XYZ file of C-alpha atoms in Angstrom:
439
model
C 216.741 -0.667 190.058
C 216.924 0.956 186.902
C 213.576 0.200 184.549
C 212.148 1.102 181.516
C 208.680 1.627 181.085
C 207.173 0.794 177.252
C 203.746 2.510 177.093
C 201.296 5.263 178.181
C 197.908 3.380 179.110
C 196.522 3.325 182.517
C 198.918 -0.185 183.179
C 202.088 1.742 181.910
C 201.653 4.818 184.022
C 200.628 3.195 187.014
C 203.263 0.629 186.704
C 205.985 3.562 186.399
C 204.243 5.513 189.012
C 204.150 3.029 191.737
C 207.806 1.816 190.620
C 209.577 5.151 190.894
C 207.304 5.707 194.106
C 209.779 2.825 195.716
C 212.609 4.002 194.375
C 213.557 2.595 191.027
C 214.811 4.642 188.895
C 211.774 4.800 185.685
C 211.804 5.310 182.269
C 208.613 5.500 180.318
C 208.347 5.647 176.529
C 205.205 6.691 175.690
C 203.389 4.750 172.538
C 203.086 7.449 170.147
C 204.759 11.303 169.921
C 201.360 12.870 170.592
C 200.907 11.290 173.410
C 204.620 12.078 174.906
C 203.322 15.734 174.749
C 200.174 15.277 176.453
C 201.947 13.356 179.147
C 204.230 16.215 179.291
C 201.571 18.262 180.080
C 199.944 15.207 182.302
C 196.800 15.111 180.194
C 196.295 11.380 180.377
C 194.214 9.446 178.206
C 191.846 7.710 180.854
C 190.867 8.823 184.310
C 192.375 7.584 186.972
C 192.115 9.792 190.228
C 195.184 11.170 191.777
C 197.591 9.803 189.387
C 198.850 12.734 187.736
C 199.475 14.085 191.124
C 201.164 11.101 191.646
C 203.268 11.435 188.420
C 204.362 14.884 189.051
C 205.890 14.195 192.033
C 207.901 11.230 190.836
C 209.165 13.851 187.821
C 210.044 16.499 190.377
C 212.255 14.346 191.941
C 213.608 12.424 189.208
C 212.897 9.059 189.284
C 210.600 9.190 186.637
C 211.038 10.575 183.229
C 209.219 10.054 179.677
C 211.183 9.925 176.829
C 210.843 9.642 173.020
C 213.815 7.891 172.826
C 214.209 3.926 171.994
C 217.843 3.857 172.564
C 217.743 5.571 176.021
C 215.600 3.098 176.902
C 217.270 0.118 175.727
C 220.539 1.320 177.470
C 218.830 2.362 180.742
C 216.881 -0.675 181.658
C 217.931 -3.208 183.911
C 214.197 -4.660 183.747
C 212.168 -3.599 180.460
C 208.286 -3.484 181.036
C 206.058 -4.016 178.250
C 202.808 -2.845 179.220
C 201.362 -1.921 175.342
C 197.803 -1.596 173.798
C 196.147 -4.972 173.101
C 196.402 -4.355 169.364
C 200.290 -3.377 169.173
C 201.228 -6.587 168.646
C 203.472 -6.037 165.511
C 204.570 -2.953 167.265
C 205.854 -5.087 170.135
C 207.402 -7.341 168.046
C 209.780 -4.813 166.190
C 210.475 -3.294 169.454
C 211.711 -6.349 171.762
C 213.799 -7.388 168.399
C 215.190 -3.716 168.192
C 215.679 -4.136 172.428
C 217.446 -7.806 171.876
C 220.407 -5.959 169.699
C 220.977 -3.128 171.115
C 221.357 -4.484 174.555
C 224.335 -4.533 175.994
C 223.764 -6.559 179.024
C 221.279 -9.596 180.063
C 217.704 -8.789 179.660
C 215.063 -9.456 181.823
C 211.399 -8.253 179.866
C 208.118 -8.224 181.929
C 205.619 -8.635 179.108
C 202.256 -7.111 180.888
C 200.427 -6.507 177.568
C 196.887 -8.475 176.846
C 198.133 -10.256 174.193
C 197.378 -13.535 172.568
C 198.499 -16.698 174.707
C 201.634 -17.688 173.633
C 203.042 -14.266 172.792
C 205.420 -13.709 175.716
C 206.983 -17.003 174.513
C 207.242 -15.884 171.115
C 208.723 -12.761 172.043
C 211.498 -14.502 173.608
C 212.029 -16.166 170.812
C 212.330 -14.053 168.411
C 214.799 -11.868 171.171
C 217.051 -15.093 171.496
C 216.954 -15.617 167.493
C 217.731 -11.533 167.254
C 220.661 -11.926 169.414
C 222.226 -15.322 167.901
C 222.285 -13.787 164.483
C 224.821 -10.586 165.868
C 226.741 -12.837 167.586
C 225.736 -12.336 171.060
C 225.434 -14.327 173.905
C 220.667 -15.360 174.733
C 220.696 -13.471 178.172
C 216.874 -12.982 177.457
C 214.504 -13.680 180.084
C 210.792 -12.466 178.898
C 208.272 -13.168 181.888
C 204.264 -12.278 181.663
C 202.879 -9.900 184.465
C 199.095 -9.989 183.105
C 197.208 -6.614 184.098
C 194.532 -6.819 186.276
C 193.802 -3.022 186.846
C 190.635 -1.391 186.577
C 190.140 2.312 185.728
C 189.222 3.982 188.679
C 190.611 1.923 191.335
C 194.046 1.255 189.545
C 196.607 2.887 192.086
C 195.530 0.379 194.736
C 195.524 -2.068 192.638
C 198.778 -2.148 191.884
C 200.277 -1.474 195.418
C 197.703 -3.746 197.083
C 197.237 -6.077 194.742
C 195.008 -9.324 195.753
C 197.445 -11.640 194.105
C 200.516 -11.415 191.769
C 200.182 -13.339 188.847
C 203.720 -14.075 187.296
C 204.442 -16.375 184.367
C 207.803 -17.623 183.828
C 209.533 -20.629 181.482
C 212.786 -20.754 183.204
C 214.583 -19.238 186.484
C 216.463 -16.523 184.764
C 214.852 -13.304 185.618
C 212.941 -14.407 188.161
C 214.581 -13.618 191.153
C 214.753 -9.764 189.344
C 211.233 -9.506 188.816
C 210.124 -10.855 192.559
C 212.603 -8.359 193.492
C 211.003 -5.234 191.495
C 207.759 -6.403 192.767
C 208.834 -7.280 196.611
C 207.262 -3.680 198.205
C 204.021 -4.698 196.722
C 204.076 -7.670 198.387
C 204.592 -7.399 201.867
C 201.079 -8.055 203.510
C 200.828 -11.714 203.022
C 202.513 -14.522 199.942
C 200.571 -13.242 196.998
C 202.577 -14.837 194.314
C 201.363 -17.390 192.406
C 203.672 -18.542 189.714
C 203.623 -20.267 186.878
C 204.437 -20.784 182.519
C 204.150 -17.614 180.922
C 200.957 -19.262 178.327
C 199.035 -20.551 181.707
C 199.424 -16.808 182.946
C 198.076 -15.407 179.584
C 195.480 -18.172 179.931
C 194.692 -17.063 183.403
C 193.754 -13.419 182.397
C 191.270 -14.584 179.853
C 189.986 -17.118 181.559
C 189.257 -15.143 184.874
C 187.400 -11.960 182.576
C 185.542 -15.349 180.851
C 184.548 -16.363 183.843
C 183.093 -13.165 185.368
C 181.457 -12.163 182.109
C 179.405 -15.539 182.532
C 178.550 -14.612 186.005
C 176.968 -11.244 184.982
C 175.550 -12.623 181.799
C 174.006 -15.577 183.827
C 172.293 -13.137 186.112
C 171.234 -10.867 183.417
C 169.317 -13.957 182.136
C 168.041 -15.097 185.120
C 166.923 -11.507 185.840
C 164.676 -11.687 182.250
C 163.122 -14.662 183.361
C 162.212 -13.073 186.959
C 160.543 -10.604 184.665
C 157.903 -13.331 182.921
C 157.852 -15.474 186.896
C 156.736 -12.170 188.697
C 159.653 -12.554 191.132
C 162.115 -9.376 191.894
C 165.322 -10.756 190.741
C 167.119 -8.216 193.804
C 165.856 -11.041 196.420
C 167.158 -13.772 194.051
C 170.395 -12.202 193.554
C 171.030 -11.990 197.883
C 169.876 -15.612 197.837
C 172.313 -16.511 194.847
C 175.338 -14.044 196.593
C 174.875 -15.783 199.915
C 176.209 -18.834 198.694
C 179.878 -18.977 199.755
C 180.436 -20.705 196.525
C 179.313 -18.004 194.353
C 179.658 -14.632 196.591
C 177.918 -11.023 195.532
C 180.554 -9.944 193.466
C 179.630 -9.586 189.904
C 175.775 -10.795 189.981
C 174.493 -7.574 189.626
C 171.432 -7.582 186.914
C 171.604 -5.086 184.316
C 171.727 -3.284 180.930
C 174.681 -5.548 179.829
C 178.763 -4.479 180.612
C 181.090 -2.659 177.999
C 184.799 -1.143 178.505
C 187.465 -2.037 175.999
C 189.544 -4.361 178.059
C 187.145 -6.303 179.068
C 185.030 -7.031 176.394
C 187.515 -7.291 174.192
C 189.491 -9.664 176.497
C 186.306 -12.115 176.310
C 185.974 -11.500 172.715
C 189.501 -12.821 172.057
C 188.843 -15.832 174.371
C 185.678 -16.626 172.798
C 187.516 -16.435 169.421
C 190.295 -18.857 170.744
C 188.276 -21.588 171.977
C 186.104 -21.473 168.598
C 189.077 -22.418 166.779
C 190.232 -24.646 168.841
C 187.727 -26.738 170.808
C 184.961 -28.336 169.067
C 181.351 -27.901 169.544
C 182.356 -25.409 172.141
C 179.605 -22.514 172.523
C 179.558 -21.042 176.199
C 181.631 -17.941 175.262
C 179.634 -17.334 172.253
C 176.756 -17.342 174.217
C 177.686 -15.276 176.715
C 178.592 -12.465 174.263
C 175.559 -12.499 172.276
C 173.771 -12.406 175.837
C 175.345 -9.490 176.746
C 174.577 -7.967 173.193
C 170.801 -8.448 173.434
C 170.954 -7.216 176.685
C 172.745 -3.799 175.488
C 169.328 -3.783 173.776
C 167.121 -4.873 176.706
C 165.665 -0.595 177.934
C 164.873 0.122 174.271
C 162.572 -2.772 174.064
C 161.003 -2.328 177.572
C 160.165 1.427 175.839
C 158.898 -0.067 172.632
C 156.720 -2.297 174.433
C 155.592 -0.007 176.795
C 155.305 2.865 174.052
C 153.560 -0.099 171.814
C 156.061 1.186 168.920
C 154.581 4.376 169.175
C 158.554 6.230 169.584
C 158.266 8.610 166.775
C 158.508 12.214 168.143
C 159.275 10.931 171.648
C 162.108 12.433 174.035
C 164.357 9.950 176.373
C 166.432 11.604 178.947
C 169.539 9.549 179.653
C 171.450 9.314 182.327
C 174.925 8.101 182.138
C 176.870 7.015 178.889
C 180.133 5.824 180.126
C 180.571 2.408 180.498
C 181.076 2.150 184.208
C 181.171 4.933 186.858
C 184.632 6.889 186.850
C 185.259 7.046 183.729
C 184.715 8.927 180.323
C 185.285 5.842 178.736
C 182.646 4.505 176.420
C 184.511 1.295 174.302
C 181.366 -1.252 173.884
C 179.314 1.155 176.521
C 175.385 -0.317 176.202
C 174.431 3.795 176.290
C 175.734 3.512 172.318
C 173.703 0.719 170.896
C 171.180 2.202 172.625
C 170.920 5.327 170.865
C 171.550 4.793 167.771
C 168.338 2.142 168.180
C 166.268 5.179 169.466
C 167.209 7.429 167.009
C 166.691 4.618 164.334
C 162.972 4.743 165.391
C 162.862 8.827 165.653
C 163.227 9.708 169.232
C 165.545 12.491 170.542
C 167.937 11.818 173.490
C 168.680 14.171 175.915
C 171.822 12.766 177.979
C 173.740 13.733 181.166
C 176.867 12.254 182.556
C 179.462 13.780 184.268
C 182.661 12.732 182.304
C 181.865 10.617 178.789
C 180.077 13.994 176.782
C 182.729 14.580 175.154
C 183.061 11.143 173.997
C 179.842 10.744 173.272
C 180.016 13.762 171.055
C 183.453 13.087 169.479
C 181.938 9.374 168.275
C 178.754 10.845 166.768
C 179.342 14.287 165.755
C 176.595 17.231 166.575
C 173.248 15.841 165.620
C 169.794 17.545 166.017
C 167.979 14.428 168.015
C 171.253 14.545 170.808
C 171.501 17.373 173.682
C 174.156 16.780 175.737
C 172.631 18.799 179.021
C 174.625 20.654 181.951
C 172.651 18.603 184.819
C 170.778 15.554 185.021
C 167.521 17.617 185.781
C 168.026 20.315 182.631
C 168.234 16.312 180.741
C 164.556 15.932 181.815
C 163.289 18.992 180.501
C 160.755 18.025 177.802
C 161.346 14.198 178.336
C 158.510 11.664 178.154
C 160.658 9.097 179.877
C 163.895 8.723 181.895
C 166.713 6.061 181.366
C 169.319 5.491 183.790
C 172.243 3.458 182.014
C 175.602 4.003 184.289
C 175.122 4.194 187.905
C 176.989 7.306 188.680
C 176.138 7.766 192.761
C 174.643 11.362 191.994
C 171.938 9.393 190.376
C 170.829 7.129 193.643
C 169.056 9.727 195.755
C 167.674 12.079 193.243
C 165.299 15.203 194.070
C 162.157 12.521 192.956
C 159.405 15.382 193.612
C 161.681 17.763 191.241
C 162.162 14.777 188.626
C 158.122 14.730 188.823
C 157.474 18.399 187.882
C 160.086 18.248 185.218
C 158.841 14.705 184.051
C 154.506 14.684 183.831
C 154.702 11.297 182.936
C 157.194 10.093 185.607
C 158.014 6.635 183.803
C 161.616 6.004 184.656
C 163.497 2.433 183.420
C 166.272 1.519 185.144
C 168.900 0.118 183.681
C 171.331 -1.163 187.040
C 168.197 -1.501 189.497
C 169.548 1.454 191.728
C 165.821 1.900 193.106
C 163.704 0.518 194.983
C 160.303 -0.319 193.166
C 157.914 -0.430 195.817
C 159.060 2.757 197.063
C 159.057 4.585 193.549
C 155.153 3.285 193.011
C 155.133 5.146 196.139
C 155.442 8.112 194.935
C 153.608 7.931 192.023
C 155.910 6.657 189.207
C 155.580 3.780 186.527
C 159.124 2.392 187.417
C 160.363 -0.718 185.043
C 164.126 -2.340 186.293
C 165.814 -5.349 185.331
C 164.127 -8.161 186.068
C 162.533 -6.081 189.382
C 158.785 -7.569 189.664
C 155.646 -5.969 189.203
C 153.885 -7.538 192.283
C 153.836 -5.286 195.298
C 153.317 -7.571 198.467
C 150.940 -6.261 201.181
C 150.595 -6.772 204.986
């Protein structure tokens, strides 16, 4: 099948990737020029392991191509895949009305942007409208294909996805898009199908839904604190509950990444305006926000507001491990609050320096350090904010001599406390109690 590819975010790439991996013949047009030539070159604007090996295999053989040209893809499509920014709304809008003219044959448009609900429906609108005015026949079918891929874990994803969400208003298309999407589903029935706005709903509603899980936890885990009761115990107590399960009841320093938050943001702003007296969202996104918050306060506390002068050595800035992303990362609000009150920050993490660094420019109170060690050097206290795995089973005795005053707070509860007190450190986690129990 012939199918072109509007985009060049992780959803766009994969989604030609994995398409031209079966055989279709792909298109991609990439969202802006600059980022045609860094594609060119395979630089790609997230991380997402193995897929540019991926990609350059599918352009050797020449089933996938990127192009700056509209037309070619409005002629070469038999399926058109809309897989654009969350904020390219008006873009989208132009281009599906540019897409309904110039077509010369029936279109079938897979709209897997994270747009506002209703917009796939609006699209087609606007496509038929487009159409009627020059005197051509509908033959529009827009369907929604919301995006459930995570950086990091994206390829598999996609090819082995848990379910296929697919949102259609009427039969035409359909069969095409099952078809498109048929080698991804051969394990067991993963479709589940239904209007385009319930599928739109869906996507918002499941991120909602998860974001309440982890902000529920994160509260629970702050009252463990003032109960002297480790909140790790609770949460395999809470996870062993069928009902609930362990996923995403993990205490911490609150969650970032663009998608996401922004995903929750838009669904908090929706049900604002139109349920009343409705507050759960809210909630959950200002718990999360004074969470962000939660290690500088544990410092201040423990420091008694004494942080002039001091040096924090962070570890980890990117939002989750994997990436060098750092949209709504906690590691951001919680610097520019330590720096507010005069303390320098000496940070390590693999990937997101450069982001860091690009976002706040070269500063005197920020060392971005080679190793997580050479961050300790001088520190009077050790952060951990993104739970990269070189982080879990540190050199503790080397961490000591670097570190006199071996107070680490740990922002994602990766140790153990009992053992750190162990060895001689004032460890403070999320919601991890103080009380040590004895034989």
């Amino acid at each position: 099948m012939r199918v072109s590819v509007y985009g060049s975010g992780l959803t766009a790439l994969v989604t030609a990737w994995a398409l031209a991996d079966v055989g279709n013949e792909v298109r991609v047009l990439p969202s802006s020029e600059s980022l045609r030539v860094d594609l060119d070159r395979l630089e790609l604007p997230f991380d997402e392991p193995g897929l540019p090996e991926r990609l350059q295999k599918q352009l050797t053989n020449g089933r996938l191509a990127f192009t700056d040209s509209e037309s070619q893809l409005f002629a070469h499509g038999e399926v058109h895949c809309l897989a654009l920014e969350a904020d390219a709304l008006e873009y989208a809008t132009g281009l599906v009305i540019r897409l309904a003219v110039a077509a010369q044959t029936p279109i079938t448009l897979i709209n897997q942007s994270t747009f506002p609900v209703g917009s796939t429906q609006r699209l087609q609108q606007l496509m038929e409208q487009a159409r009627t005015e020059q005197g051509l026949a509908a033959g529009v079918a827009c369907l929604s294909l919301p995006s459930f891929l995570q950086e990091g874990a994206a390829i598999q994803g996609f090819t082995r996805p848990t379910r296929i969400l697919l949102g259609a208003d009427r039969d035409a298309g359909l069969n095409r898009a099952r078809e498109l999407l048929r080698p991804f589903n051969r394990n067991h029935e993963q479709w589940l199908l239904m209007s385009t706005r319930e599928a739109e709903f869906s996507k918002y509603a499941i991120n909602g839904m998860l974001a309440t899980k982890l902000s529920f936890m994160n509260e629970m885990a702050n009252l463990a604190d003032q109960l002297q009761v480790d909140i790790e115990q609770v949460r395999k107590g809470v996870g062993s509950d069928t009902r609930i399960g362990y996923d995403y009841i993990y205490p911490g320093c609150g969650f970032g990444g663009l998608s996401f938050s922004e995903d929750v943001m838009q669904l908090a702003a929706t049900v604002e305006s139109c349920v009343e007296d409705s507050s759960l969202l809210s909630a959950v996104l200002e718990t999360n926000r004074q969470q962000k918050e939660l290690l500088f306060r544990k410092l201040w506390q423990r420091w008694q507001a004494q942080m002039q002068g001091k040096t924090v050595a962070l570890w980890g800035a990117a939002f989750k491990p994997g990436t060098d992303r750092i949209d709504n990362a906690p590691s951001l609000e919680l610097m520019q609050a330590l720096w507010a009150q005069g303390v320098k920050v000496r940070l390590y993490d693999p990937k997101a320096m450069p982001r860091v660094v690009e976002r706040f420019g070269a500063r005197s109170d920020l060392s971005c350090c080679d190793d997580p060690y050479q961050a300790l050097e001088g520190a009077d206290a050790l952060l951990i904010v993104t739970e990269w795995k070189e982080f879990w089973s540190p050199d503790f005795s080397r961490i000591a001599t670097l570190m006199p005053s071996k107070l680490i707070l740990d922002g994602r509860n990766i140790y153990d406390p009992s053992y750190m007190r162990s060895l001689g450190f004032s460890y403070i986690g999320i919601g991890r109690s103080s009380q040590v129990l004895t034989d």
